[in-house]
Tab-separated table of N, CA, C and O in Angstrom:
chain	number	residue	atom	x	y	z
A	27	UNK	N	4.399	-23.935	-20.440
A	27	UNK	CA	4.246	-22.492	-20.405
A	27	UNK	C	4.587	-21.993	-18.998
A	27	UNK	O	4.106	-22.537	-18.017
A	28	UNK	N	5.424	-20.980	-18.918
A	28	UNK	CA	5.830	-20.435	-17.617
A	28	UNK	C	4.655	-19.725	-16.945
A	28	UNK	O	3.855	-19.070	-17.612
A	29	UNK	N	4.603	-19.871	-15.637
A	29	UNK	CA	3.530	-19.223	-14.886
A	29	UNK	C	3.848	-17.741	-14.742
A	29	UNK	O	4.966	-17.371	-14.376
A	30	UNK	N	2.887	-16.916	-15.044
A	30	UNK	CA	3.067	-15.474	-14.908
A	30	UNK	C	2.944	-15.126	-13.426
A	30	UNK	O	1.994	-15.550	-12.768
A	31	UNK	N	3.918	-14.397	-12.877
A	31	UNK	CA	3.825	-14.048	-11.462
A	31	UNK	C	2.578	-13.207	-11.194
A	31	UNK	O	2.161	-12.413	-12.034
A	32	UNK	N	1.999	-13.427	-10.040
A	32	UNK	CA	0.799	-12.680	-9.666
A	32	UNK	C	1.192	-11.240	-9.369
A	32	UNK	O	2.074	-10.990	-8.557
A	33	UNK	N	0.581	-10.333	-10.063
A	33	UNK	CA	0.871	-8.914	-9.857
A	33	UNK	C	-0.296	-8.328	-9.078
A	33	UNK	O	-1.367	-8.125	-9.643
A	34	UNK	N	-0.057	-8.111	-7.791
A	34	UNK	CA	-1.127	-7.667	-6.901
A	34	UNK	C	-0.685	-6.443	-6.113
A	34	UNK	O	0.458	-6.351	-5.687
A	35	UNK	N	-1.643	-5.552	-5.926
A	35	UNK	CA	-1.415	-4.451	-5.000
A	35	UNK	C	-2.579	-4.417	-4.020
A	35	UNK	O	-3.682	-4.885	-4.321
A	36	UNK	N	-2.301	-3.883	-2.837
A	36	UNK	CA	-3.360	-3.625	-1.870
A	36	UNK	C	-3.364	-2.126	-1.612
A	36	UNK	O	-2.328	-1.541	-1.320
A	37	UNK	N	-4.537	-1.527	-1.763
A	37	UNK	CA	-4.704	-0.110	-1.470
A	37	UNK	C	-5.442	-0.018	-0.136
A	37	UNK	O	-6.548	-0.541	-0.001
A	38	UNK	N	-4.797	0.619	0.840
A	38	UNK	CA	-5.378	0.761	2.178
A	38	UNK	C	-5.722	2.234	2.362
A	38	UNK	O	-4.830	3.077	2.481
A	39	UNK	N	-7.018	2.534	2.339
A	39	UNK	CA	-7.456	3.929	2.421
A	39	UNK	C	-8.907	3.950	2.870
A	39	UNK	O	-9.711	3.136	2.405
A	40	UNK	N	-9.247	4.864	3.759
A	40	UNK	CA	-10.634	4.962	4.229
A	40	UNK	C	-11.508	5.733	3.244
A	40	UNK	O	-12.719	5.790	3.422
A	41	UNK	N	-10.910	6.283	2.188
A	41	UNK	CA	-11.645	7.017	1.160
A	41	UNK	C	-12.026	6.054	0.027
A	41	UNK	O	-11.173	5.614	-0.745
A	42	UNK	N	-13.315	5.718	-0.053
A	42	UNK	CA	-13.796	4.758	-1.049
A	42	UNK	C	-13.506	5.251	-2.467
A	42	UNK	O	-13.230	4.453	-3.363
A	43	UNK	N	-13.530	6.555	-2.684
A	43	UNK	CA	-13.228	7.114	-4.004
A	43	UNK	C	-11.806	6.739	-4.429
A	43	UNK	O	-11.582	6.334	-5.578
A	44	UNK	N	-10.857	6.863	-3.518
A	44	UNK	CA	-9.461	6.497	-3.829
A	44	UNK	C	-9.381	5.013	-4.190
A	44	UNK	O	-8.705	4.630	-5.146
A	45	UNK	N	-10.080	4.165	-3.446
A	45	UNK	CA	-10.064	2.726	-3.720
A	45	UNK	C	-10.580	2.440	-5.126
A	45	UNK	O	-9.992	1.639	-5.862
A	46	UNK	N	-11.665	3.121	-5.516
A	46	UNK	CA	-12.239	2.923	-6.855
A	46	UNK	C	-11.305	3.434	-7.947
A	46	UNK	O	-11.128	2.785	-8.979
A	47	UNK	N	-10.716	4.598	-7.736
A	47	UNK	CA	-9.786	5.167	-8.720
A	47	UNK	C	-8.605	4.225	-8.942
A	47	UNK	O	-8.191	3.986	-10.078
A	48	UNK	N	-8.082	3.669	-7.862
A	48	UNK	CA	-6.935	2.762	-7.988
A	48	UNK	C	-7.308	1.512	-8.788
A	48	UNK	O	-6.517	1.049	-9.610
A	49	UNK	N	-8.503	0.985	-8.565
A	49	UNK	CA	-8.957	-0.173	-9.355
A	49	UNK	C	-9.010	0.207	-10.836
A	49	UNK	O	-8.546	-0.550	-11.695
A	50	UNK	N	-9.554	1.387	-11.122
A	50	UNK	CA	-9.672	1.844	-12.514
A	50	UNK	C	-8.306	2.054	-13.165
A	50	UNK	O	-8.149	1.862	-14.370
A	51	UNK	N	-7.318	2.459	-12.372
A	51	UNK	CA	-5.974	2.691	-12.906
A	51	UNK	C	-5.211	1.395	-13.148
A	51	UNK	O	-4.536	1.250	-14.164
A	52	UNK	N	-5.290	0.469	-12.207
A	52	UNK	CA	-4.402	-0.693	-12.243
A	52	UNK	C	-4.986	-1.934	-12.905
A	52	UNK	O	-4.247	-2.700	-13.512
A	53	UNK	N	-6.281	-2.168	-12.782
A	53	UNK	CA	-6.846	-3.397	-13.352
A	53	UNK	C	-6.667	-3.490	-14.866
A	53	UNK	O	-6.338	-4.558	-15.374
A	54	UNK	N	-6.812	-2.380	-15.630
A	54	UNK	CA	-6.550	-2.473	-17.080
A	54	UNK	C	-5.090	-2.807	-17.402
A	54	UNK	O	-4.782	-3.249	-18.505
A	55	UNK	N	-4.205	-2.616	-16.429
A	55	UNK	CA	-2.782	-2.935	-16.611
A	55	UNK	C	-2.488	-4.395	-16.261
A	55	UNK	O	-1.330	-4.815	-16.235
A	56	UNK	N	-3.533	-5.159	-15.914
A	56	UNK	CA	-3.338	-6.557	-15.541
A	56	UNK	C	-2.877	-6.745	-14.117
A	56	UNK	O	-2.308	-7.780	-13.764
A	57	UNK	N	-3.114	-5.749	-13.295
A	57	UNK	CA	-2.697	-5.793	-11.889
A	57	UNK	C	-3.944	-5.958	-11.024
A	57	UNK	O	-4.871	-5.153	-11.101
A	58	UNK	N	-3.949	-7.016	-10.216
A	58	UNK	CA	-5.068	-7.252	-9.306
A	58	UNK	C	-5.014	-6.224	-8.173
A	58	UNK	O	-3.949	-5.976	-7.605
A	59	UNK	N	-6.164	-5.646	-7.853
A	59	UNK	CA	-6.235	-4.646	-6.785
A	59	UNK	C	-7.090	-5.191	-5.653
A	59	UNK	O	-8.262	-5.497	-5.832
A	60	UNK	N	-6.469	-5.324	-4.487
A	60	UNK	CA	-7.173	-5.690	-3.262
A	60	UNK	C	-7.370	-4.386	-2.496
A	60	UNK	O	-6.432	-3.605	-2.356
A	61	UNK	N	-8.586	-4.138	-2.025
A	61	UNK	CA	-8.836	-2.899	-1.301
A	61	UNK	C	-9.111	-3.190	0.169
A	61	UNK	O	-9.707	-4.217	0.504
A	62	UNK	N	-8.644	-2.284	1.007
A	62	UNK	CA	-8.869	-2.378	2.445
A	62	UNK	C	-9.221	-0.978	2.939
A	62	UNK	O	-8.461	-0.033	2.712
A	63	UNK	N	-10.364	-0.845	3.594
A	63	UNK	CA	-10.830	0.465	4.048
A	63	UNK	C	-10.307	0.850	5.428
A	63	UNK	O	-10.683	1.895	5.945
A	64	UNK	N	-9.449	0.007	6.004
A	64	UNK	CA	-8.905	0.308	7.333
A	64	UNK	C	-7.621	-0.483	7.549
A	64	UNK	O	-7.328	-1.433	6.818
A	65	UNK	N	-6.893	-0.079	8.588
A	65	UNK	CA	-5.693	-0.825	8.956
A	65	UNK	C	-6.023	-2.254	9.343
A	65	UNK	O	-5.302	-3.192	8.993
A	66	UNK	N	-7.125	-2.443	10.060
A	66	UNK	CA	-7.519	-3.796	10.459
A	66	UNK	C	-7.848	-4.658	9.251
A	66	UNK	O	-7.496	-5.842	9.211
A	67	UNK	N	-8.519	-4.078	8.245
A	67	UNK	CA	-8.825	-4.824	7.019
A	67	UNK	C	-7.523	-5.209	6.305
A	67	UNK	O	-7.420	-6.309	5.750
A	68	UNK	N	-6.540	-4.337	6.330
A	68	UNK	CA	-5.228	-4.632	5.739
A	68	UNK	C	-4.601	-5.835	6.440
A	68	UNK	O	-4.121	-6.767	5.776
A	69	UNK	N	-4.600	-5.827	7.755
A	69	UNK	CA	-4.021	-6.933	8.526
A	69	UNK	C	-4.737	-8.246	8.182
A	69	UNK	O	-4.093	-9.286	7.997
A	70	UNK	N	-6.063	-8.202	8.065
A	70	UNK	CA	-6.819	-9.418	7.723
A	70	UNK	C	-6.385	-9.957	6.358
A	70	UNK	O	-6.219	-11.172	6.183
A	71	UNK	N	-6.203	-9.067	5.370
A	71	UNK	CA	-5.763	-9.502	4.035
A	71	UNK	C	-4.366	-10.125	4.096
A	71	UNK	O	-4.090	-11.123	3.437
A	72	UNK	N	-3.504	-9.535	4.890
A	72	UNK	CA	-2.144	-10.079	5.033
A	72	UNK	C	-2.181	-11.451	5.691
A	72	UNK	O	-1.448	-12.358	5.294
A	73	UNK	N	-3.036	-11.608	6.689
A	73	UNK	CA	-3.163	-12.900	7.364
A	73	UNK	C	-3.721	-13.965	6.424
A	73	UNK	O	-3.427	-15.147	6.582
A	74	UNK	N	-4.513	-13.537	5.419
A	74	UNK	CA	-5.041	-14.471	4.422
A	74	UNK	C	-3.999	-14.800	3.353
A	74	UNK	O	-4.260	-15.585	2.460
A	75	UNK	N	-2.833	-14.142	3.422
A	75	UNK	CA	-1.753	-14.483	2.508
A	75	UNK	C	-1.410	-13.457	1.456
A	75	UNK	O	-0.613	-13.744	0.560
A	76	UNK	N	-1.986	-12.260	1.523
A	76	UNK	CA	-1.638	-11.246	0.520
A	76	UNK	C	-0.132	-10.995	0.530
A	76	UNK	O	0.471	-10.805	1.581
A	77	UNK	N	0.453	-10.955	-0.662
A	77	UNK	CA	1.840	-10.534	-0.853
A	77	UNK	C	1.877	-9.668	-2.091
A	77	UNK	O	1.310	-10.024	-3.127
A	78	UNK	N	2.544	-8.530	-2.010
A	78	UNK	CA	2.640	-7.626	-3.146
A	78	UNK	C	2.994	-6.227	-2.677
A	78	UNK	O	3.643	-6.043	-1.661
A	79	UNK	N	2.547	-5.254	-3.433
A	79	UNK	CA	2.788	-3.848	-3.115
A	79	UNK	C	1.587	-3.329	-2.323
A	79	UNK	O	0.441	-3.550	-2.706
A	80	UNK	N	1.871	-2.645	-1.219
A	80	UNK	CA	0.821	-2.066	-0.388
A	80	UNK	C	0.942	-0.555	-0.441
A	80	UNK	O	1.994	-0.009	-0.113
A	81	UNK	N	-0.133	0.103	-0.892
A	81	UNK	CA	-0.203	1.561	-0.875
A	81	UNK	C	-1.021	1.927	0.356
A	81	UNK	O	-2.223	1.681	0.410
A	82	UNK	N	-0.359	2.498	1.354
A	82	UNK	CA	-0.940	2.716	2.674
A	82	UNK	C	-1.212	4.193	2.931
A	82	UNK	O	-0.288	5.005	2.944
A	83	UNK	N	-2.483	4.521	3.156
A	83	UNK	CA	-2.833	5.873	3.579
A	83	UNK	C	-2.329	6.061	5.010
A	83	UNK	O	-2.265	5.103	5.783
A	84	UNK	N	-1.983	7.278	5.368
A	84	UNK	CA	-1.546	7.543	6.739
A	84	UNK	C	-2.730	7.900	7.619
A	84	UNK	O	-2.929	7.305	8.678
A	85	UNK	N	-3.533	8.857	7.175
A	85	UNK	CA	-4.612	9.368	8.025
A	85	UNK	C	-5.890	8.558	7.840
A	85	UNK	O	-6.610	8.739	6.867
A	86	UNK	N	-6.108	7.630	8.791
A	86	UNK	CA	-7.322	6.812	8.787
A	86	UNK	C	-7.844	6.760	10.219
A	86	UNK	O	-7.052	6.817	11.162
A	87	UNK	N	-9.167	6.638	10.379
A	87	UNK	CA	-9.714	6.531	11.734
A	87	UNK	C	-9.315	5.196	12.383
A	87	UNK	O	-8.901	4.271	11.693
A	88	UNK	N	-9.456	5.105	13.665
A	88	UNK	CA	-9.096	3.944	14.484
A	88	UNK	C	-7.596	3.662	14.455
A	88	UNK	O	-6.911	3.929	15.416
A	89	UNK	N	-7.092	3.145	13.352
A	89	UNK	CA	-5.678	2.765	13.263
A	89	UNK	C	-5.092	3.438	12.029
A	89	UNK	O	-5.505	3.160	10.916
A	90	UNK	N	-4.134	4.345	12.244
A	90	UNK	CA	-3.560	5.034	11.086
A	90	UNK	C	-2.540	4.134	10.377
A	90	UNK	O	-2.270	3.007	10.811
A	91	UNK	N	-2.011	4.640	9.293
A	91	UNK	CA	-1.073	3.849	8.497
A	91	UNK	C	0.167	3.436	9.258
A	91	UNK	O	0.652	2.313	9.121
A	92	UNK	N	0.698	4.346	10.077
A	92	UNK	CA	1.907	4.024	10.842
A	92	UNK	C	1.626	2.923	11.864
A	92	UNK	O	2.430	2.002	12.033
A	93	UNK	N	0.482	3.003	12.538
A	93	UNK	CA	0.112	1.962	13.510
A	93	UNK	C	-0.083	0.619	12.806
A	93	UNK	O	0.278	-0.432	13.351
A	94	UNK	N	-0.641	0.675	11.601
A	94	UNK	CA	-0.842	-0.555	10.824
A	94	UNK	C	0.497	-1.182	10.475
A	94	UNK	O	0.686	-2.402	10.608
A	95	UNK	N	1.459	-0.379	10.046
A	95	UNK	CA	2.792	-0.907	9.712
A	95	UNK	C	3.453	-1.496	10.960
A	95	UNK	O	4.057	-2.568	10.899
A	96	UNK	N	3.327	-0.815	12.096
A	96	UNK	CA	3.900	-1.364	13.334
A	96	UNK	C	3.295	-2.726	13.649
A	96	UNK	O	4.010	-3.654	14.039
A	97	UNK	N	1.982	-2.871	13.449
A	97	UNK	CA	1.336	-4.161	13.691
A	97	UNK	C	1.814	-5.207	12.687
A	97	UNK	O	2.024	-6.381	13.043
A	98	UNK	N	2.006	-4.809	11.435
A	98	UNK	CA	2.541	-5.728	10.428
A	98	UNK	C	3.909	-6.254	10.854
A	98	UNK	O	4.196	-7.446	10.722
A	99	UNK	N	4.742	-5.367	11.373
A	99	UNK	CA	6.081	-5.758	11.833
A	99	UNK	C	5.950	-6.700	13.032
A	99	UNK	O	6.563	-7.768	13.055
A	100	UNK	N	5.127	-6.310	14.007
A	100	UNK	CA	4.953	-7.124	15.223
A	100	UNK	C	4.422	-8.518	14.912
A	100	UNK	O	4.772	-9.480	15.581
A	101	UNK	N	3.567	-8.628	13.891
A	101	UNK	CA	2.970	-9.919	13.532
A	101	UNK	C	3.757	-10.645	12.447
A	101	UNK	O	3.306	-11.655	11.927
A	102	UNK	N	4.908	-10.088	12.072
A	102	UNK	CA	5.774	-10.700	11.062
A	102	UNK	C	5.052	-10.867	9.722
A	102	UNK	O	5.090	-11.930	9.101
A	103	UNK	N	4.387	-9.786	9.280
A	103	UNK	CA	3.626	-9.809	8.030
A	103	UNK	C	4.264	-8.942	6.930
A	103	UNK	O	3.630	-8.651	5.924
A	104	UNK	N	5.516	-8.537	7.126
A	104	UNK	CA	6.165	-7.662	6.143
A	104	UNK	C	6.805	-8.437	4.988
A	104	UNK	O	6.905	-7.914	3.882
A	105	UNK	N	7.211	-9.672	5.229
A	105	UNK	CA	7.946	-10.426	4.220
A	105	UNK	C	7.131	-10.587	2.945
A	105	UNK	O	5.952	-10.924	2.976
A	106	UNK	N	7.783	-10.309	1.818
A	106	UNK	CA	7.133	-10.455	0.519
A	106	UNK	C	6.290	-9.253	0.123
A	106	UNK	O	5.626	-9.286	-0.906
A	107	UNK	N	6.324	-8.203	0.935
A	107	UNK	CA	5.538	-7.001	0.650
A	107	UNK	C	6.439	-5.783	0.543
A	107	UNK	O	7.465	-5.700	1.211
A	108	UNK	N	6.026	-4.850	-0.287
A	108	UNK	CA	6.653	-3.536	-0.383
A	108	UNK	C	5.584	-2.531	0.016
A	108	UNK	O	4.472	-2.569	-0.516
A	109	UNK	N	5.922	-1.646	0.952
A	109	UNK	CA	4.957	-0.653	1.430
A	109	UNK	C	5.373	0.738	0.970
A	109	UNK	O	6.518	1.150	1.157
A	110	UNK	N	4.415	1.448	0.373
A	110	UNK	CA	4.600	2.860	0.030
A	110	UNK	C	3.463	3.631	0.692
A	110	UNK	O	2.313	3.199	0.651
A	111	UNK	N	3.789	4.732	1.319
A	111	UNK	CA	2.765	5.560	1.946
A	111	UNK	C	2.084	6.380	0.856
A	111	UNK	O	2.727	6.879	-0.068
A	112	UNK	N	0.770	6.507	0.975
A	112	UNK	CA	-0.046	7.264	0.030
A	112	UNK	C	-0.829	8.255	0.874
A	112	UNK	O	-1.697	7.857	1.648
A	113	UNK	N	-0.491	9.533	0.774
A	113	UNK	CA	-1.047	10.467	1.740
A	113	UNK	C	-1.288	11.852	1.175
A	113	UNK	O	-0.646	12.259	0.206
A	114	UNK	N	-2.190	12.570	1.814
A	114	UNK	CA	-2.451	13.958	1.455
A	114	UNK	C	-1.465	14.900	2.132
A	114	UNK	O	-1.406	16.078	1.811
A	115	UNK	N	-0.687	14.384	3.077
A	115	UNK	CA	0.295	15.223	3.767
A	115	UNK	C	1.451	15.554	2.829
A	115	UNK	O	1.984	14.670	2.160
A	116	UNK	N	1.850	16.818	2.821
A	116	UNK	CA	2.945	17.238	1.950
A	116	UNK	C	4.315	16.824	2.468
A	116	UNK	O	5.231	16.570	1.708
A	117	UNK	N	4.446	16.787	3.781
A	117	UNK	CA	5.744	16.532	4.397
A	117	UNK	C	5.669	15.226	5.179
A	117	UNK	O	4.719	15.013	5.933
A	118	UNK	N	6.656	14.352	5.006
A	118	UNK	CA	6.630	13.097	5.761
A	118	UNK	C	6.583	13.327	7.270
A	118	UNK	O	7.181	14.269	7.783
A	119	UNK	N	5.866	12.463	7.949
A	119	UNK	CA	5.785	12.505	9.414
A	119	UNK	C	7.132	12.169	10.020
A	119	UNK	O	7.949	11.496	9.407
A	120	UNK	N	7.317	12.562	11.263
A	120	UNK	CA	8.472	12.122	12.021
A	120	UNK	C	8.477	10.610	12.160
A	120	UNK	O	9.531	9.993	12.298
A	121	UNK	N	7.286	9.991	12.119
A	121	UNK	CA	7.170	8.538	12.208
A	121	UNK	C	7.973	7.858	11.102
A	121	UNK	O	8.448	6.739	11.290
A	122	UNK	N	8.114	8.538	9.971
A	122	UNK	CA	8.820	7.933	8.855
A	122	UNK	C	10.255	7.597	9.245
A	122	UNK	O	10.794	6.589	8.816
A	123	UNK	N	10.875	8.428	10.074
A	123	UNK	CA	12.247	8.157	10.494
A	123	UNK	C	12.348	6.800	11.182
A	123	UNK	O	13.239	6.014	10.912
A	124	UNK	N	11.397	6.524	12.067
A	124	UNK	CA	11.386	5.274	12.820
A	124	UNK	C	11.094	4.063	11.929
A	124	UNK	O	11.630	2.984	12.152
A	125	UNK	N	10.234	4.257	10.935
A	125	UNK	CA	9.776	3.134	10.114
A	125	UNK	C	10.331	3.144	8.693
A	125	UNK	O	9.930	2.334	7.878
A	126	UNK	N	11.266	4.054	8.380
A	126	UNK	CA	11.689	4.210	6.988
A	126	UNK	C	12.328	2.961	6.395
A	126	UNK	O	12.262	2.767	5.194
A	127	UNK	N	12.898	2.107	7.228
A	127	UNK	CA	13.469	0.872	6.666
A	127	UNK	C	12.372	-0.063	6.142
A	127	UNK	O	12.642	-0.979	5.392
A	128	UNK	N	11.108	0.187	6.538
A	128	UNK	CA	9.990	-0.659	6.118
A	128	UNK	C	9.135	-0.015	5.030
A	128	UNK	O	8.215	-0.643	4.527
A	129	UNK	N	9.429	1.252	4.699
A	129	UNK	CA	8.620	2.009	3.724
A	129	UNK	C	9.523	2.428	2.570
A	129	UNK	O	10.537	3.076	2.777
A	130	UNK	N	9.128	2.058	1.351
A	130	UNK	CA	9.981	2.324	0.191
A	130	UNK	C	9.755	3.723	-0.398
A	130	UNK	O	10.634	4.275	-1.024
A	131	UNK	N	8.552	4.292	-0.189
A	131	UNK	CA	8.242	5.558	-0.861
A	131	UNK	C	7.171	6.310	-0.084
A	131	UNK	O	6.492	5.742	0.773
A	132	UNK	N	7.039	7.574	-0.407
A	132	UNK	CA	6.061	8.472	0.207
A	132	UNK	C	5.401	9.233	-0.939
A	132	UNK	O	5.997	10.144	-1.504
A	133	UNK	N	4.215	8.784	-1.347
A	133	UNK	CA	3.523	9.344	-2.510
A	133	UNK	C	2.416	10.272	-2.029
A	133	UNK	O	1.565	9.863	-1.240
A	134	UNK	N	2.440	11.524	-2.488
A	134	UNK	CA	1.431	12.479	-2.028
A	134	UNK	C	0.238	12.530	-2.976
A	134	UNK	O	0.380	12.389	-4.184
A	135	UNK	N	-0.941	12.710	-2.370
A	135	UNK	CA	-2.185	12.919	-3.123
A	135	UNK	C	-2.366	14.423	-3.274
A	135	UNK	O	-2.043	15.148	-2.341
A	136	UNK	N	-2.876	14.924	-4.342
A	136	UNK	CA	-3.248	14.163	-5.540
A	136	UNK	C	-1.998	13.743	-6.308
A	136	UNK	O	-0.970	14.403	-6.256
A	137	UNK	N	-2.099	12.646	-7.014
A	137	UNK	CA	-0.978	12.120	-7.783
A	137	UNK	C	-1.370	12.060	-9.253
A	137	UNK	O	-2.542	12.066	-9.586
A	138	UNK	N	-0.359	12.021	-10.101
A	138	UNK	CA	-0.597	11.854	-11.534
A	138	UNK	C	-0.817	10.380	-11.799
A	138	UNK	O	0.001	9.541	-11.394
A	139	UNK	N	-1.878	10.039	-12.503
A	139	UNK	CA	-2.238	8.640	-12.744
A	139	UNK	C	-1.100	7.861	-13.393
A	139	UNK	O	-0.734	6.777	-12.928
A	140	UNK	N	-0.531	8.404	-14.463
A	140	UNK	CA	0.518	7.659	-15.171
A	140	UNK	C	1.766	7.496	-14.314
A	140	UNK	O	2.465	6.495	-14.411
A	141	UNK	N	2.038	8.476	-13.435
A	141	UNK	CA	3.212	8.385	-12.566
A	141	UNK	C	3.054	7.288	-11.531
A	141	UNK	O	3.967	6.493	-11.316
A	142	UNK	N	1.882	7.221	-10.883
A	142	UNK	CA	1.702	6.209	-9.840
A	142	UNK	C	1.693	4.812	-10.446
A	142	UNK	O	2.245	3.875	-9.874
A	143	UNK	N	1.127	4.656	-11.625
A	143	UNK	CA	1.136	3.349	-12.290
A	143	UNK	C	2.580	2.943	-12.590
A	143	UNK	O	2.982	1.801	-12.327
A	144	UNK	N	3.377	3.843	-13.107
A	144	UNK	CA	4.775	3.529	-13.431
A	144	UNK	C	5.566	3.182	-12.164
A	144	UNK	O	6.347	2.218	-12.159
A	145	UNK	N	5.358	3.938	-11.099
A	145	UNK	CA	6.062	3.683	-9.838
A	145	UNK	C	5.713	2.295	-9.308
A	145	UNK	O	6.588	1.499	-8.965
A	146	UNK	N	4.421	1.993	-9.256
A	146	UNK	CA	3.978	0.712	-8.700
A	146	UNK	C	4.439	-0.450	-9.579
A	146	UNK	O	4.851	-1.493	-9.065
A	147	UNK	N	4.403	-0.291	-10.888
A	147	UNK	CA	4.901	-1.355	-11.775
A	147	UNK	C	6.371	-1.647	-11.479
A	147	UNK	O	6.795	-2.808	-11.496
A	148	UNK	N	7.142	-0.613	-11.203
A	148	UNK	CA	8.552	-0.804	-10.849
A	148	UNK	C	8.695	-1.629	-9.576
A	148	UNK	O	9.547	-2.520	-9.485
A	149	UNK	N	7.862	-1.350	-8.581
A	149	UNK	CA	7.907	-2.133	-7.336
A	149	UNK	C	7.504	-3.575	-7.587
A	149	UNK	O	8.089	-4.510	-7.025
A	150	UNK	N	6.467	-3.791	-8.422
A	150	UNK	CA	6.038	-5.147	-8.736
A	150	UNK	C	7.146	-5.918	-9.459
A	150	UNK	O	7.365	-7.107	-9.196
A	151	UNK	N	7.853	-5.247	-10.353
A	151	UNK	CA	8.971	-5.886	-11.055
A	151	UNK	C	10.055	-6.294	-10.067
A	151	UNK	O	10.680	-7.341	-10.202
A	152	UNK	N	10.247	-5.493	-9.051
A	152	UNK	CA	11.252	-5.780	-8.024
A	152	UNK	C	10.874	-7.041	-7.247
A	152	UNK	O	11.734	-7.840	-6.871
A	153	UNK	N	9.580	-7.239	-7.004
A	153	UNK	CA	9.113	-8.398	-6.242
A	153	UNK	C	9.176	-9.700	-7.041
A	153	UNK	O	9.237	-10.778	-6.449
A	154	UNK	N	9.130	-9.600	-8.385
A	154	UNK	CA	9.086	-10.839	-9.189
A	154	UNK	C	10.447	-11.319	-9.588
A	154	UNK	O	11.426	-10.657	-9.486
């Protein structure tokens, strides 16, 4: 029997409600959800071997999403991951220009549940 590829996403957001909503959306679809409440928690998960789709909030205390991505690049933790920004900002930051080769999408909150599930499934299919 062929091994089913691990379908995992990491949601990086300081809003616990968003983390819970994402679990409720993706786990019934057979997608494992790893949650990280900060950029540092995201880095720790990557160092433990996480590979998959990362939904990264931009506005977080201590280390924002852009700083987290820069650290991922500096520590060579981007391989095997797809990063999409998940943010309440309507317009992409100027930072996106500098990091756009590392970010596949810019998803604004609030989002439609069925749309975000379809988008993320497409990214997971790309990784497998």
